[in-house]
Coordinates of C-alpha atoms and ligand atoms in Angstrom, one line a residue:
X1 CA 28.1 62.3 161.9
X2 CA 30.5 64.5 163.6
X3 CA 33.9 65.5 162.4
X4 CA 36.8 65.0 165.0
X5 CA 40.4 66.8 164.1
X6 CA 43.1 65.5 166.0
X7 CA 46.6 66.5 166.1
X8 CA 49.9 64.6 167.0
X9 CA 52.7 66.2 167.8
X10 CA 56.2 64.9 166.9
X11 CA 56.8 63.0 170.6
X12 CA 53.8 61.2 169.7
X13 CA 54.8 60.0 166.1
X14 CA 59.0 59.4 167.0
X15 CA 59.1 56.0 166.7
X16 CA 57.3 53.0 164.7
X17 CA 55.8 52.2 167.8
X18 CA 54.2 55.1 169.0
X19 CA 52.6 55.4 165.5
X20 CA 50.9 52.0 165.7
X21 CA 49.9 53.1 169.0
X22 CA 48.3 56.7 167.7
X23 CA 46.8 54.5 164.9
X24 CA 45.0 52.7 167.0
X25 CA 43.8 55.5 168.9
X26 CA 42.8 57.0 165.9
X27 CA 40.8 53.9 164.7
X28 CA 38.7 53.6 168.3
X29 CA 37.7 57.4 167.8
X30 CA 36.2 56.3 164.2
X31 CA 34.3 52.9 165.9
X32 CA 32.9 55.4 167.9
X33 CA 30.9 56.8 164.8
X34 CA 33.3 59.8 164.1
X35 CA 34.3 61.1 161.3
X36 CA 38.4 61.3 161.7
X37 CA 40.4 63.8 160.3
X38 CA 44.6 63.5 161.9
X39 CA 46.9 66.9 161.2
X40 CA 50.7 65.2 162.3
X41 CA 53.8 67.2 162.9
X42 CA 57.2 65.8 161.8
X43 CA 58.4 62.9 164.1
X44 CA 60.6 63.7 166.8
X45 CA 63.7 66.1 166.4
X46 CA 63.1 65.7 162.9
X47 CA 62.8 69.4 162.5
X48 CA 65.6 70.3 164.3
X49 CA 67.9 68.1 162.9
X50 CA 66.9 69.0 159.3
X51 CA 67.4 72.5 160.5
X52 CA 70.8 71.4 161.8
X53 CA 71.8 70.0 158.3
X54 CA 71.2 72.9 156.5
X55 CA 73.2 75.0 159.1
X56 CA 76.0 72.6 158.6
X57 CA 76.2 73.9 154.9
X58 CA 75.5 78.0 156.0
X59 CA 74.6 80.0 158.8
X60 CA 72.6 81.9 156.9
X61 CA 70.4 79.4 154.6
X62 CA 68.0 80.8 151.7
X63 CA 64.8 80.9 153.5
X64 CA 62.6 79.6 150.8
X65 CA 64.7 76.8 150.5
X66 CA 64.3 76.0 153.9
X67 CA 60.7 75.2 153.4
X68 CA 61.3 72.8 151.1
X69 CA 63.5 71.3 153.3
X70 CA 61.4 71.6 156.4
X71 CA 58.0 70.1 155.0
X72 CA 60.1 66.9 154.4
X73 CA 59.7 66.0 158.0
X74 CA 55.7 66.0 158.0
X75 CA 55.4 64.4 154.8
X76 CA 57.3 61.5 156.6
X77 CA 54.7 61.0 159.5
X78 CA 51.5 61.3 157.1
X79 CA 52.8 58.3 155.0
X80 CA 53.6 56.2 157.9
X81 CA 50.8 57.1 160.1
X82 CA 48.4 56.3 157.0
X83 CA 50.7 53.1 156.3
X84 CA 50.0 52.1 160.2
X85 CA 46.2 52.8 159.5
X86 CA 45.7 50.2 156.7
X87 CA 47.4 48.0 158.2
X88 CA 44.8 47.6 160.9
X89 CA 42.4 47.2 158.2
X90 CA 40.9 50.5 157.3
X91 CA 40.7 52.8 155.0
X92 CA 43.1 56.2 155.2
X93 CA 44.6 58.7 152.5
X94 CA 47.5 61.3 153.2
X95 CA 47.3 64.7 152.3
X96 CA 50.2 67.7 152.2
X97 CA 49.1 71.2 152.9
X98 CA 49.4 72.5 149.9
X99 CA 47.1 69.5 148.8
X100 CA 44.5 70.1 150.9
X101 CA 44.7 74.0 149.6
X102 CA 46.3 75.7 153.0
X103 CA 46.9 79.0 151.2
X104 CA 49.3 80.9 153.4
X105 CA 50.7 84.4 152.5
X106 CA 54.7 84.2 151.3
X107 CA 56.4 85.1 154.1
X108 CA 58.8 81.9 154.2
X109 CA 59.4 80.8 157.6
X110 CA 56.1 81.8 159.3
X111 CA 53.8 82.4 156.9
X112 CA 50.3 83.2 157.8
X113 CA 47.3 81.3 156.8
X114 CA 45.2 83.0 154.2
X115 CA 42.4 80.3 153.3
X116 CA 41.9 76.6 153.7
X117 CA 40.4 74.4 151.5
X118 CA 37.6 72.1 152.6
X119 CA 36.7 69.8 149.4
X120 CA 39.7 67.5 149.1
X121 CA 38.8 66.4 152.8
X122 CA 35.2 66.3 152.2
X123 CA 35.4 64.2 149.3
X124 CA 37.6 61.7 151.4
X125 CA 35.4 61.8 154.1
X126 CA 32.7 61.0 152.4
X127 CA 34.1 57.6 150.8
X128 CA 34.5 57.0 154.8
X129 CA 38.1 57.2 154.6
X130 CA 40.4 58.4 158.0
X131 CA 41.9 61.7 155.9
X132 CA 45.5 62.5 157.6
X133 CA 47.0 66.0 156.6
X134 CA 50.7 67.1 157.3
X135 CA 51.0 70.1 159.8
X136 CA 53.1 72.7 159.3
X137 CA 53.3 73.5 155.7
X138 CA 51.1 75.4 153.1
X139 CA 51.8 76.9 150.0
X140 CA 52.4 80.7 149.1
X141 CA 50.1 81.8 145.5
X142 CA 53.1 81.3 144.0
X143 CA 52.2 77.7 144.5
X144 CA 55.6 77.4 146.8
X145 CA 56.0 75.8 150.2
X146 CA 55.9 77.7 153.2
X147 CA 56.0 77.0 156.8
X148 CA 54.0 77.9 159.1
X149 CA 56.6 78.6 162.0
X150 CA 58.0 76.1 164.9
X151 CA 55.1 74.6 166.5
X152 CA 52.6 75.5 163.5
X153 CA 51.2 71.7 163.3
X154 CA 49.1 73.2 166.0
X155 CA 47.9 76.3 163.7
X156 CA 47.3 73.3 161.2
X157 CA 44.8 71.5 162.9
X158 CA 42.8 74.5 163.9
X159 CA 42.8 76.1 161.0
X160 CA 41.4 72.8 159.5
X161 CA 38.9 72.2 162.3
X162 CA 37.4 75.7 161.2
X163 CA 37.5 75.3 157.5
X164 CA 35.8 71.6 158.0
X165 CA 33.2 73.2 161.3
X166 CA 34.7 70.2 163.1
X167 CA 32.6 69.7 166.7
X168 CA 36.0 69.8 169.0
X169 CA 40.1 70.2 167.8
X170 CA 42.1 67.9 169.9
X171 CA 45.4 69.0 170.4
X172 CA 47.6 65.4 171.7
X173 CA 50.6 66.4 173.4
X174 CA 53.1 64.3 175.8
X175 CA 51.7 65.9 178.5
X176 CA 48.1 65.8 180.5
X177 CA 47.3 69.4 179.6
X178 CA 47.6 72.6 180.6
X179 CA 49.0 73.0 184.1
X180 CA 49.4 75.6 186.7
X181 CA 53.1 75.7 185.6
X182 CA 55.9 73.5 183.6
X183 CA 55.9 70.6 186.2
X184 CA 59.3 70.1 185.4
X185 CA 59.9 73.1 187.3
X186 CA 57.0 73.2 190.1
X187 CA 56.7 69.1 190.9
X188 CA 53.4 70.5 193.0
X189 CA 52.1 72.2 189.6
X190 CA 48.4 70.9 189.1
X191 CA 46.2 70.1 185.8
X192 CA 43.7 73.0 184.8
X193 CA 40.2 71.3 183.4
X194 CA 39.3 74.3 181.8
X195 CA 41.5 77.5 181.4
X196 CA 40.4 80.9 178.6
X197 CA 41.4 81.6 175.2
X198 CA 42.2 84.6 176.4
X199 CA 44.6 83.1 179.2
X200 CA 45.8 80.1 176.7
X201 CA 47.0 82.9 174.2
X202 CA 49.3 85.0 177.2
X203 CA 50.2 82.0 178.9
X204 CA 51.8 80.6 175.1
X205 CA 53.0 84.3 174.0
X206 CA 54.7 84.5 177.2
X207 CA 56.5 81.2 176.7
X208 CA 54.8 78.2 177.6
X209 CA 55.4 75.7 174.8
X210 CA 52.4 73.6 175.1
X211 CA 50.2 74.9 172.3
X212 CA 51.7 76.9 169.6
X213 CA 50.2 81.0 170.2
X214 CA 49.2 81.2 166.7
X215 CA 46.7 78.4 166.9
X216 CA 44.9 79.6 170.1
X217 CA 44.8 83.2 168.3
X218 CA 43.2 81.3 164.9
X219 CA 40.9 79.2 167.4
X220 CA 39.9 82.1 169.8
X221 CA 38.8 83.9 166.4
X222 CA 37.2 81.5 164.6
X223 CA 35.8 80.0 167.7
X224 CA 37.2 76.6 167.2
X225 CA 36.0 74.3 170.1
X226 CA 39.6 72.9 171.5
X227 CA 40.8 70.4 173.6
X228 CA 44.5 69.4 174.8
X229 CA 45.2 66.6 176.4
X230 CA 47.8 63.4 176.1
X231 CA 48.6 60.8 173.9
X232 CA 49.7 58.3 176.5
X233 CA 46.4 57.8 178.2
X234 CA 42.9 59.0 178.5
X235 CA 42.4 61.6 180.8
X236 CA 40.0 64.4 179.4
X237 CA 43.1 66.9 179.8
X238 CA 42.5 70.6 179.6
X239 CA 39.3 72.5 177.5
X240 CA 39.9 76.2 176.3
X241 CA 36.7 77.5 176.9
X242 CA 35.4 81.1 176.1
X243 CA 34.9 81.9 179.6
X244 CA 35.3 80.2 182.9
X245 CA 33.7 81.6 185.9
X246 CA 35.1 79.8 188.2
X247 CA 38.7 80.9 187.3
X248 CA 38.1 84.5 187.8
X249 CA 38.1 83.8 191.6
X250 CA 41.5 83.5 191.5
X251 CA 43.8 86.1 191.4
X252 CA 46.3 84.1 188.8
X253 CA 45.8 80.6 186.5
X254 CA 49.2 79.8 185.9
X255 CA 53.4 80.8 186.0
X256 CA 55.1 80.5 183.0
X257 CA 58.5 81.8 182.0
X258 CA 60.6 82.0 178.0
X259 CA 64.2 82.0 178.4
X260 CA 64.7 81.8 174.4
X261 CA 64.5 85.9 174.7
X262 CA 67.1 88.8 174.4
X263 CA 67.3 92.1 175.5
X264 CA 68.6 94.9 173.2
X265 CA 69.8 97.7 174.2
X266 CA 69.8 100.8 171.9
X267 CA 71.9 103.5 173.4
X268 CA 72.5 107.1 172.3
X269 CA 69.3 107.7 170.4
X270 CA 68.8 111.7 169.5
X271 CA 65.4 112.3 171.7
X272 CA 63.3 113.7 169.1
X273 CA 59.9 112.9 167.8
X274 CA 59.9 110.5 164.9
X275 CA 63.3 108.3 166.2
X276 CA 61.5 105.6 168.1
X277 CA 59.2 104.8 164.8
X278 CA 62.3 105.3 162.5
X279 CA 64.3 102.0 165.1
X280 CA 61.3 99.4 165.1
X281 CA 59.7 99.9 161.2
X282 CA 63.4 99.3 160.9
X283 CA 63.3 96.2 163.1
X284 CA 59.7 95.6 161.5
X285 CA 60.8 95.1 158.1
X286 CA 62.7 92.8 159.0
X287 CA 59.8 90.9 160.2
X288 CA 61.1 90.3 163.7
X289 CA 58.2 89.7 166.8
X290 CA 59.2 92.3 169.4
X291 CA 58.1 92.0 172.8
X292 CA 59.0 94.3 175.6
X293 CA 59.8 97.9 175.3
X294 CA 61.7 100.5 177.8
X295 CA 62.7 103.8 176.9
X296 CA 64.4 105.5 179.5
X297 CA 64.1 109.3 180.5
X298 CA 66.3 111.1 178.7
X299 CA 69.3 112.9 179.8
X300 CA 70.7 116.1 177.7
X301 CA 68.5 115.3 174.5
X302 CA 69.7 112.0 174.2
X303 CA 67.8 108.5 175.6
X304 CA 68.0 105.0 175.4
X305 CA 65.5 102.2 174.0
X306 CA 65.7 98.8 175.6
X307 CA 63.6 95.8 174.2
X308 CA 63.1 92.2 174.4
X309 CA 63.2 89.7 170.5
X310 CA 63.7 86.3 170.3
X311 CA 67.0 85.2 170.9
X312 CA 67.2 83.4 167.7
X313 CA 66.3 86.7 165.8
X314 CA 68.7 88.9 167.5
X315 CA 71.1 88.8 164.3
X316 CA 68.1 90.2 162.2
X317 CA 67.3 92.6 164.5
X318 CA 71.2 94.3 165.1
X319 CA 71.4 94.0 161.8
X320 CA 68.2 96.1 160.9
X321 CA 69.3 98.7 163.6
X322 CA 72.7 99.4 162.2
X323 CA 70.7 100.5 159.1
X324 CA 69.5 103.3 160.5
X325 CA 72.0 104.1 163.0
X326 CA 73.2 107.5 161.2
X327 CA 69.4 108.5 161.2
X328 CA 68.9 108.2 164.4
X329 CA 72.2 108.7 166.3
X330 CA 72.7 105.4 167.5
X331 CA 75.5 105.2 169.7
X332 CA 76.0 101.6 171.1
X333 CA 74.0 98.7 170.3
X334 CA 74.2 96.1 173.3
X335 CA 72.5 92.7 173.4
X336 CA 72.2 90.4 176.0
X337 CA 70.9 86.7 175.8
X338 CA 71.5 85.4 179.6
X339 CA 67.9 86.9 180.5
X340 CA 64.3 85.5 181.0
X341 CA 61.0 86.7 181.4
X342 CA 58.9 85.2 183.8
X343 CA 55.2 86.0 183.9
X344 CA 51.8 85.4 185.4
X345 CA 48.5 85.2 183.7
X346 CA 45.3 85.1 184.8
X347 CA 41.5 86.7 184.1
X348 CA 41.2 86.9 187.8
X349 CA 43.3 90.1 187.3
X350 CA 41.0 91.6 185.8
X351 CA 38.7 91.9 188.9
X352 CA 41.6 91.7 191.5
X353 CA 43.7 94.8 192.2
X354 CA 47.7 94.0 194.1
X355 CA 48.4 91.0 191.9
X356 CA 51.6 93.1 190.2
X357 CA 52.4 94.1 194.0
X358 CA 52.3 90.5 195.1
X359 CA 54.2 89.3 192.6
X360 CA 56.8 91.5 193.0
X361 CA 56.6 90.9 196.7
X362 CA 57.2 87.1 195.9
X363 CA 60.5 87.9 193.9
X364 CA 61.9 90.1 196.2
X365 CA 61.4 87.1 198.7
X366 CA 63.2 84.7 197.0
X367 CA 65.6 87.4 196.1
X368 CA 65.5 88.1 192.2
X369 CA 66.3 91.3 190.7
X370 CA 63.8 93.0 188.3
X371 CA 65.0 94.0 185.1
X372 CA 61.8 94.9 182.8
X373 CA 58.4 94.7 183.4
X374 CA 55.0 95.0 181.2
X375 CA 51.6 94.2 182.3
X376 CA 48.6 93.7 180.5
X377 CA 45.0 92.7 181.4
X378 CA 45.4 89.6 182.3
X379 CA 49.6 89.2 182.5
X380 CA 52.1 90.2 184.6
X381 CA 56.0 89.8 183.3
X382 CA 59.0 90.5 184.5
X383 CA 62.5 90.0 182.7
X384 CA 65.2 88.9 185.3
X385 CA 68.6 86.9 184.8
X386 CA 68.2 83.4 183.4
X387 CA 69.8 81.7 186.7
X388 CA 66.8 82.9 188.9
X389 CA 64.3 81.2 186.4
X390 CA 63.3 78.4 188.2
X391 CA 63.1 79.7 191.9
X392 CA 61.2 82.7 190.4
X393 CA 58.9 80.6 189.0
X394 CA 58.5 78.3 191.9
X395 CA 58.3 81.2 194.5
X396 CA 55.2 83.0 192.1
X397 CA 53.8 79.1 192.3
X398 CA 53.7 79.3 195.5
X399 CA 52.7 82.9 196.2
X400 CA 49.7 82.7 194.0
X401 CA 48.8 79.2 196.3
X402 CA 48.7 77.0 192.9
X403 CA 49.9 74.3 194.0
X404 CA 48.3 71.0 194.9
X405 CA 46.4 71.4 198.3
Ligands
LIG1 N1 57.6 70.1 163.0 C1 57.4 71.5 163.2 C2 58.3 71.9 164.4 O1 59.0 71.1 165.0 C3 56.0 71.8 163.4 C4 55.3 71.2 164.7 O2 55.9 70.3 165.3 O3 54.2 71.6 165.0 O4 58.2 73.1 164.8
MG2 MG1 57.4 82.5 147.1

């Protein structure tokens, strides 16, 4: 018999309701001769609005402490989904991460998976129970909780899938799958049946929310089979797939854009060898992800670094600079939070030459300034003020002709 994972994200488990209804969902995939394994997240704004009550004690809250805290919110949805389960008249047993043995490294906050225990959900399995496993969480060698960072259910369920060489990973969301771009934004924006690892992982680094980066990373490695699609009905939704002819025919997959980034801007910096590395193991050590990286020509020995962090790690990462700002000359530290980066992604670029010219062709057309750029095989992104997001993004839509024909 085959082993399914699935994982419910927190829109899927907010209400009593809607976790009768996953229940049920969950039960039909074991009738039809499965082997069910669940990985939840934390039921609705649950993270956030712990988050927000430890923020209403400090700004600055121990980051250990935080885990504990955090963890609380998945521990809720694996007792009620499991609750919801027996009720129907079959047989299910919760786990926590750290039960299950998700052995994560102890960096508190996002801490990487290390190894994941197979037995406790084999043994389960075996007396044909439906095994249900809070995302998120793991514990450090120490034996204390970490998380996994925002979105890390995802990371979960993969990592899971791998351990237990599940067939497929199904990734529910509140929305059909992948699309061409956030149809909040593009109403024309159409589903992708299959899309790359390789495209999944830019198109998530580069701020589409729909499937945390790490996970598609973990799968991509491990070559976990994965499938996203919704929890409100039961359309196939989108498979990552190693490789997909057919998409590199087109010049880009899909538009995405992250307006939860920052620009910093480093001014003054003594243009020697040795300064640049000095500033970011500075910023490293502080463990914050940096994206984007400008340096401009210099002018009379001296030069300015401009980069892109996450907005929310912007304190971290000033912080980590003044450090070193007698080192390395540091004149002025600006940073500036009303910017966002807008990119396209696609393997068709890797056989297609004029996709950067065309996409700065379609900005200039709708009239939005460039700030930054960066290219990579497959991605395109630009950095421009936050107002122009959405017409950016709907004037590459268009541009690239992704829209529904
Ligand atoms: N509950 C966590 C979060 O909100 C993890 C997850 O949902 O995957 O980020
Ligand atoms: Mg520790």
């Amino acid at each position: 018999m085959g082993i399914i994972v699935q994982k419910y994200g927190g829109t899927s488990v907010a209400t009593p309701e809607r976790v009768k209804n996953v229940a049920k969902r969950i039960v039909k995939t074991k009738n039809e001769g499965n082997r069910v394994v669940v990985v939840v997240s934390a039921p609705g704004d649950e993270t956030d609005d712990l988050i927000s009550l430890a923020n209403q004690i400090t700004d600055s809250p121990d980051e250990r402490e935080m885990d504990v805290l955090l963890a609380c919110g998945e521990q809720k949805s694996i007792a009620l989904m499991t609750i919801a389960i027996k009720a129907l008249g079959y047989d299910a047993i919760s786990f926590t991460g750290p039960q299950v043995g998700i052995v994560t490294d102890d960096v508190h906050g996002k801490a990487r998976i290390v190894k994941v225990g197979s037995e406790k959900i084999e043994k389960a399995l075996n007396l044909d129970k439906i095994v249900i496993v809070a995302g998120f969480q793991g514990m450090d060698t120490d034996m204390d909780i970490t998380t996994l960072g925002r979105g890390g259910s995802d990371l979960s369920a993969v990592a899971i899938a791998s351990a237990l060489n599940a067939d497929v990973c199904e990734l529910y969301k509140d929305v059909d799958g992948i699309m061409t771009a956030n149809p909040k934004v593009c109403p024309d924006a159409t589903l992708l049946p299959r899309i790359t690892y390789e495209e999944m992982l830019e198109l998530a680094s580069a701020g589409a929310q729909v499937v945390n980066a790490r996970s598609i990373e973990y799968a991509q490695n491990y070559n976990v089979p994965m499938r996203v699609r919704s929890s409100f009905n039961d359309n196939p939704g989108t498979l990552v797939v190693k490789e997909a002819k057919e998409m590199e025919k087109l010049f880009v997959t899909g538009i995405t854009y992250n307006k939860d980034e920052s620009k910093i801007s480093v001014l003054g910096i003594k243009d020697t060898p040795g300064m640049a590395a000095i500033i970011f193991s500075a910023v490293a050590l502080e463990n914050v992800n940096i994206d984007m990286i400008v340096q401009d020509v210099s002018e009379d020995g001296i030069t300015n670094i401009s980069f892109t962090v996450p907005t929310g790690e912007v304190k971290k990462t000033v912080k980590a600079l003044e450090s070193v700002k007698d080192k390395v000359g540091i004149k002025k530290i600006l940073t500036d939070d009303s910017i966002t980066k807008v990119s396209a992604v696609g393997v068709g670029m890797k056989s297609h030459s004029g996709v950067a010219a065309m996409m700065f062709e379609a900005l200039a057309e709708a009239g939005v300034n460039i700030d930054m750029i960066t290219t990579s095989e497959i991605k395109i992104s630009c950095v421009i003020a936050q107002k122009d997001c959405e017409t950016a993004v709907r004037a590459l839509h268009a541009k690239f002709n992704l829209g529904k024909k």
